[in-house]
Structures are given as C-alpha cells and as structure tokens.
Short mmCIF file of C-alpha atoms and ligand atoms in Angstrom, two decimals:
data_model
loop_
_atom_site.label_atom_id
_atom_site.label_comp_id
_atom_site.label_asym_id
_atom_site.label_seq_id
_atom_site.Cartn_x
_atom_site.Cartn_y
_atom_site.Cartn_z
CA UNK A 1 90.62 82.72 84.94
CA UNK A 2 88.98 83.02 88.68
CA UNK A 3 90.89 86.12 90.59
CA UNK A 4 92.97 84.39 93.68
CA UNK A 5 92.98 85.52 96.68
CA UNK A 6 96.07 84.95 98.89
CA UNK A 7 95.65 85.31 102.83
CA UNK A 8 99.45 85.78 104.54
CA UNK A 9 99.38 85.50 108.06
CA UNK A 10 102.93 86.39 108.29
CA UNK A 11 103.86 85.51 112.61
CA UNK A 12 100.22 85.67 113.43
CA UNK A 13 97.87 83.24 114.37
CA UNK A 14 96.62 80.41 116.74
CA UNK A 15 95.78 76.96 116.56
CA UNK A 16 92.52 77.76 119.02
CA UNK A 17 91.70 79.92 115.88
CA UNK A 18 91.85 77.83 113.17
CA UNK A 19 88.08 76.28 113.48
CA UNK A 20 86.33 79.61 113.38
CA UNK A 21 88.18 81.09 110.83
CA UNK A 22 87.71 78.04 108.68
CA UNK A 23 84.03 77.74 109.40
CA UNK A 24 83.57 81.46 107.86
CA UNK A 25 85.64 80.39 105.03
CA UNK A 26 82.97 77.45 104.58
CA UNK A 27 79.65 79.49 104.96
CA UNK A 28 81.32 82.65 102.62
CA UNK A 29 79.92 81.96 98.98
CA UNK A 30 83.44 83.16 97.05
CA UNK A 31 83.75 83.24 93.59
CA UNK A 32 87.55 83.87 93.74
CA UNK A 33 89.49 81.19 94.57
CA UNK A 34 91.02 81.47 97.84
CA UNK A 35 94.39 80.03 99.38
CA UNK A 36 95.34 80.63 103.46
CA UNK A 37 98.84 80.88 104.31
CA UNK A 38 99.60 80.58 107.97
CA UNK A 39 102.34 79.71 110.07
CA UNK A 40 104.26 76.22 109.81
CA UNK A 41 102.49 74.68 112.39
CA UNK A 42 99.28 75.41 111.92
CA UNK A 43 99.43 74.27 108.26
CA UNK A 44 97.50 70.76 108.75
CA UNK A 45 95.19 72.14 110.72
CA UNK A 46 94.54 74.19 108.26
CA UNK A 47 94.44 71.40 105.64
CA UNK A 48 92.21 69.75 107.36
CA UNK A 49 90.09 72.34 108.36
CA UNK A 50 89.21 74.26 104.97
CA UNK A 51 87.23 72.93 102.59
CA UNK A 52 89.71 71.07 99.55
CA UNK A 53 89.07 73.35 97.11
CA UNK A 54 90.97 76.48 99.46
CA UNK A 55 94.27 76.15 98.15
CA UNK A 56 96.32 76.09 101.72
CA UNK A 57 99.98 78.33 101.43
CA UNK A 58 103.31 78.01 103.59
CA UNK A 59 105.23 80.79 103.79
CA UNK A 60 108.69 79.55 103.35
CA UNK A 61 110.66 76.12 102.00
CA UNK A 62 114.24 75.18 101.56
CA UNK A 63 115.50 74.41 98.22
CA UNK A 64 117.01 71.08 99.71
CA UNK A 65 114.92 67.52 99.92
CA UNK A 66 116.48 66.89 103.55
CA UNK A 67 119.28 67.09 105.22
CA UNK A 68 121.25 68.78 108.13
CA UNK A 69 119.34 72.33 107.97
CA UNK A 70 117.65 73.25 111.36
CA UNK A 71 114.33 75.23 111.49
CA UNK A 72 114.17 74.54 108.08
CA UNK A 73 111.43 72.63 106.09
CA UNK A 74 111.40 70.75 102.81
CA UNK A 75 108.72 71.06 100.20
CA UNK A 76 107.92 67.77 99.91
CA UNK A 77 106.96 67.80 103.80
CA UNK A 78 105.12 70.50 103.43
CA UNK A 79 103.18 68.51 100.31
CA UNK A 80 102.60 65.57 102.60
CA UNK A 81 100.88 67.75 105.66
CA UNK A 82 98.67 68.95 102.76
CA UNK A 83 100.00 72.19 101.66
CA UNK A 84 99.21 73.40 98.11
CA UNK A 85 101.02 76.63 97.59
CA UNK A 86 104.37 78.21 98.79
CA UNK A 87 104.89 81.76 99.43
CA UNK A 88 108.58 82.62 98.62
CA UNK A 89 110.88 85.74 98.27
CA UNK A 90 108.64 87.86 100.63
CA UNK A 91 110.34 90.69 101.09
CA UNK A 92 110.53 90.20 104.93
CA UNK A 93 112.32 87.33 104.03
CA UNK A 94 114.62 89.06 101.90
CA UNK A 95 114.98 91.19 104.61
CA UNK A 96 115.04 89.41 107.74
CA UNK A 97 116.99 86.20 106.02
CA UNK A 98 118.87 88.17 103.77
CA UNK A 99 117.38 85.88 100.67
CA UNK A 100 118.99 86.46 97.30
CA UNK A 101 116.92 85.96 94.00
CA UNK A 102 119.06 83.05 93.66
CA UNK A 103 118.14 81.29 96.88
CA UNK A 104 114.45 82.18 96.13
CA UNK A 105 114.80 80.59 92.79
CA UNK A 106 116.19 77.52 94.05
CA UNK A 107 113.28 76.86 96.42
CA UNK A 108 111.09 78.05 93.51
CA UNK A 109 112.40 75.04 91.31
CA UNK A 110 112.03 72.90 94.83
CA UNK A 111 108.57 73.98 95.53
CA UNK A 112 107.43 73.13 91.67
CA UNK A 113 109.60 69.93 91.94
CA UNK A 114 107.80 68.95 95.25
CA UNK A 115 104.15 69.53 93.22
CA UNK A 116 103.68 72.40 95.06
CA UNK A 117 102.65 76.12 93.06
CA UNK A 118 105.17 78.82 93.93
CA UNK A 119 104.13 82.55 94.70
CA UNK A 120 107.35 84.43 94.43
CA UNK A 121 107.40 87.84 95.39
CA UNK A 122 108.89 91.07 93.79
CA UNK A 123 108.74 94.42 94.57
CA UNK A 124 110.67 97.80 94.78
CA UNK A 125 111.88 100.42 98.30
CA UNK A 126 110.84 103.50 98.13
CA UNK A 127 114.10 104.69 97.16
CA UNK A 128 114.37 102.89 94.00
CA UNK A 129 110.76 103.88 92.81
CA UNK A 130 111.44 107.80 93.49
CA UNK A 131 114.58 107.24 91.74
CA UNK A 132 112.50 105.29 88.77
CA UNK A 133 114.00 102.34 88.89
CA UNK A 134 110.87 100.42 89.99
CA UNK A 135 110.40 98.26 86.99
CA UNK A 136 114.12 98.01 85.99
CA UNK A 137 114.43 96.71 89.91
CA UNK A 138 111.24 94.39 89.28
CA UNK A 139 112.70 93.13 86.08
CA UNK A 140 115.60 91.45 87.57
CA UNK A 141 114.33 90.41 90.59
CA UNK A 142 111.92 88.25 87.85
CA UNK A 143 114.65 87.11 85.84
CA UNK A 144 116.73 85.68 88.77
CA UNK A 145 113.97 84.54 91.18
CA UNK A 146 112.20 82.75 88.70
CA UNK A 147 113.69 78.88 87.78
CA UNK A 148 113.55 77.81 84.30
CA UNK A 149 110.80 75.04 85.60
CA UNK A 150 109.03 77.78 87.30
CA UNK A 151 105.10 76.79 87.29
CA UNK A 152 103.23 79.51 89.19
CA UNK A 153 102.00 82.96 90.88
CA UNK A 154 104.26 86.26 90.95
CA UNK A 155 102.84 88.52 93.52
CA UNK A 156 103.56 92.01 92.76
CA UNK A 157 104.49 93.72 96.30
CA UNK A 158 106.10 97.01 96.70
CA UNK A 159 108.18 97.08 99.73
CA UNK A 160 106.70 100.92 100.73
CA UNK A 161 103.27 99.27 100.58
CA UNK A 162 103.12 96.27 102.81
CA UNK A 163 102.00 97.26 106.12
CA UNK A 164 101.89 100.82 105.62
CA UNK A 165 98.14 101.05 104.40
CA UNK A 166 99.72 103.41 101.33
CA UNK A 167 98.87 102.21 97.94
CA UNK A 168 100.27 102.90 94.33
CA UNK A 169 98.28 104.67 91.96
CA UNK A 170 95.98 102.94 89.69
CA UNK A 171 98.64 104.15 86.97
CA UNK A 172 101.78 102.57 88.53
CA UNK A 173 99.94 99.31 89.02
CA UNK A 174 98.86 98.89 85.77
CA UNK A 175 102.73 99.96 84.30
CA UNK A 176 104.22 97.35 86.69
CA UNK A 177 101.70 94.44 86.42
CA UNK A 178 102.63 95.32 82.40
CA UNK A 179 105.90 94.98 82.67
CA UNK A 180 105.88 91.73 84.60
CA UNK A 181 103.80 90.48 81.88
CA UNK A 182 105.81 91.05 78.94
CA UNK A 183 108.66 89.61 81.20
CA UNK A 184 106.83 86.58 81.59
CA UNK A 185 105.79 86.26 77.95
CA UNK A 186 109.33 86.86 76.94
CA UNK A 187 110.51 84.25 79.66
CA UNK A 188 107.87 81.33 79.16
CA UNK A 189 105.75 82.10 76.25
CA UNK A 190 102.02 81.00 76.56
CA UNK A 191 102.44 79.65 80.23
CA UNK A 192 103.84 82.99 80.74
CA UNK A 193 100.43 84.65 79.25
CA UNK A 194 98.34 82.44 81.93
CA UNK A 195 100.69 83.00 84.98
CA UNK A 196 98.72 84.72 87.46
CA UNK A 197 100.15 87.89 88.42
CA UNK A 198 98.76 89.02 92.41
CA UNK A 199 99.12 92.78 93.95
CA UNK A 200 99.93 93.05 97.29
CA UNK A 201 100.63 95.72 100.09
CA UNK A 202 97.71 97.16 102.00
CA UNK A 203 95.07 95.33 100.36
CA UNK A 204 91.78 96.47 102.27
CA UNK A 205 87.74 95.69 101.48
CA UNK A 206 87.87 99.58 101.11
CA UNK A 207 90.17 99.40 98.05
CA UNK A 208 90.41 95.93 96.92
CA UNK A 209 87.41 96.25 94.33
CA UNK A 210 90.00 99.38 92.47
CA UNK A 211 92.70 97.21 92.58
CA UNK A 212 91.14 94.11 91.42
CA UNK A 213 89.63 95.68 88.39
CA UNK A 214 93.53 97.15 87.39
CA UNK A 215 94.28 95.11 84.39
CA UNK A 216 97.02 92.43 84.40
CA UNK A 217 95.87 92.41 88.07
CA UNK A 218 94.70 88.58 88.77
CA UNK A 219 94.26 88.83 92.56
CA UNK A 220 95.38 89.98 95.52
CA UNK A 221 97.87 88.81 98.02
CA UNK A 222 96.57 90.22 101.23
CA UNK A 223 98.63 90.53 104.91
CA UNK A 224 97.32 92.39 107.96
CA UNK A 225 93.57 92.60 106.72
CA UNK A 226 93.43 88.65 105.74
CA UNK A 227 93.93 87.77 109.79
CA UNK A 228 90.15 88.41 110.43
CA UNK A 229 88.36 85.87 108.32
CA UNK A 230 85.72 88.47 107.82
CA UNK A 231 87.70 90.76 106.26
CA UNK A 232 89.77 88.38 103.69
CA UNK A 233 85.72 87.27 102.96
CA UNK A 234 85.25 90.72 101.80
CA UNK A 235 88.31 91.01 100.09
CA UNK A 236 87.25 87.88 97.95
CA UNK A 237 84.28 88.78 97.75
CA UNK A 238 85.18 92.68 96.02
CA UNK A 239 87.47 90.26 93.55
CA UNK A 240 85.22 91.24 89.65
CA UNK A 241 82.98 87.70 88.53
CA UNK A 242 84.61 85.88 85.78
P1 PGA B 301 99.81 93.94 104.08
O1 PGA B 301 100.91 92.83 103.71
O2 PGA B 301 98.54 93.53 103.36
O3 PGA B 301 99.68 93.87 105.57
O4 PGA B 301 100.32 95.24 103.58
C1 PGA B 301 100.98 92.25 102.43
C2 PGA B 301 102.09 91.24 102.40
O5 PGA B 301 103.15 91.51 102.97
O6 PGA B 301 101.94 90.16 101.80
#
C-alpha cells in the first residue's frame, strides 16, 4: 500500500495561497499519496486546484444530513464541493468542542455514509502516558470513535506531540501503532489488516524518514510543517517506495 501523507492546516491559510501551493503540489514527483486538508472555505478551491488524484481533507463534519445546526457542515456538502477525506476527533476538537468518542463516531458513520473516507484521531496527554495508560487510553478511544460501518484512516496523535516539535521514541511508536492494529483486526477483521494507520505530532523532513520506516506506520498526518508546500513535498517525499 502507497504511505499517505495528510497535510492539516488547522486555522491557517489563504485563498490568495491556494494557486502556488497547488502548483508545487503539481511539479513535486510524490510517490506517497497525498491528501490537503484546509479550512472550510478554501476546500473547492482546493478541489479544483490540485490535481484529482490529491485526495482533498476537511477538517470537521456533523453527524446530521441537514438541519437547524449553525456553523456546522454536512458531509454530503462537503462531498459535493469535492472533498474526499474528513479529518475527525482531532484532539483540538476534543478539546476546544468538547467532542466525545461518541459524537466523533457518529460523524465517522456520516462521513463513510456521505462516500467520504474518515481519519479519526486518537491519542494520549502526557499525564496518562507517564502514568502508562497510553494504550489502555488509545484502546477505548478506538472502540468508541470508531462506527461499526467505519471505512477508513486512524491517525495515531499523541496530544504531548502536536505542536510541540517532541516526538515518541521509535519504541513507543511501534507499541502503539501495534496495539491499534490488533484492535482493528479484532474489530473488522481483514479490512481491519488494510486500514491505514497515520502518526502524527511534529512530523518534520528532519524526522519523517524514522518515522515512516516504524512498522505499522502507513503515513504521516502532518500540522505546522505541511503549511509550506515545500516542506509537506519533503515530507512525502522521505515517505519509503512501495
Ligand atoms: P503538528 O500537528 O504537526 O503541528 O504537531 C499535527 C496535528 O495536529 O495534526
């Protein structure tokens, strides 16, 4: 399977920027397969803009088709503008929104209902992985952010490593990207085997070749350093050839 390569913008981002960053996406020669996940409304610009096989990510959905829910957006609108992929469960978003694992399952089963590919996010604090409850923590966050129908990408992201340019050790990577694949074999069987499982939290060119060759890793889902094009390219471009 080709690595993936998951750009979050995150509130960052311009529409005057969207032409040159898709034009370096165009000229880069990638093996990995890339997806770009900006802001709402810079999403079909974005579609438009990147060549069709760069998989184009929101960052959010609601698990309702419609209705009376302001500042929120549906996954089938966000199909329609073009948009392939659906960040969810971020832990900003747990944060800042106070999302449960049961409202990110529900727009998990939305988002694969809509035809679009879920990347649901887990990941420990600090506190619970120097108390050693990181996996235990991951474990359930999997079992109750994932739907039954769920069709997609986990993205492992430890809460102590987004933003913070601190990394786990090769060792803790490979333990947790372990664990989330029994869970997902256990869960889903052979779809659970295939399910792409994406590290994220300070993702850099200087260490994304390491963390790309961790086994179990399948990608990288990358935050501050995918805003420059050039260095999401490199990124990509450290992902191993398959
Ligand atoms: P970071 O963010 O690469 O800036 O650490 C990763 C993320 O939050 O997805």
């Amino acid at each position: 399977m080709r690595f993936i390569i998951a750009g979050n913008f995150k509130m960052n981002g311009t529409l005057a920027g969207v032409a040159a960053y898709a034009d370096a996406v165009k000229a880069a020669e990638i093996g990995a397969a890339l997806i770009v996940c900006p802001p709402f409304p810079l999403l079909p610009a974005f579609a438009a803009a990147l060549p069709r096989h760069v998989g184009v990510g929101a960052q959010d959905c609601h698990a309702r088709a419609s209705g009376a829910h302001t500042g929120d957006v549906s996954a089938a609108l966000l199909k329609e503008v073009g948009v392939t992929h659906v960040i969810l469960g971020h832990s900003e978003r747990r944060a800042d929104h106070g999302e449960t694992n049961a409202d990110v399952c529900a727009k998990a089963a939305a988002a694969v209902a809509a035809g679009l590919m879920p990347i649901v996010c887990v990941g420990e604090t600090e506190a619970q992985r120097d108390a050693g409850e990181a996996v235990e923590v991951v474990r359930t966050q999997l079992a109750h952010s994932l739907p039954d129908n769920f069709n997609g990408l986990v993205a492992y992201e430890p809460v102590w490593a987004i933003g913070t340019g601190r990394t786990p050790s090769p060792d803790d990577v490979t333990a947790m990207h372990a664990a989330i694949r029994a869970a997902l074999v256990e869960r889903f069987s052979a779809t659970g085997a295939a399910m792409p499982i994406l590290y994220g939290g300070s993702v850099k060119p200087d260490n994304a070749a390491g963390l790309l060759a961790l086994p179990e890793v399948g990608g990288a889902l990358v935050g501050g350093a995918s805003l420059k094009a050039a260095d999401f390219l490199a990124i990509a471009a450290s992902a191993p050839t398959v």
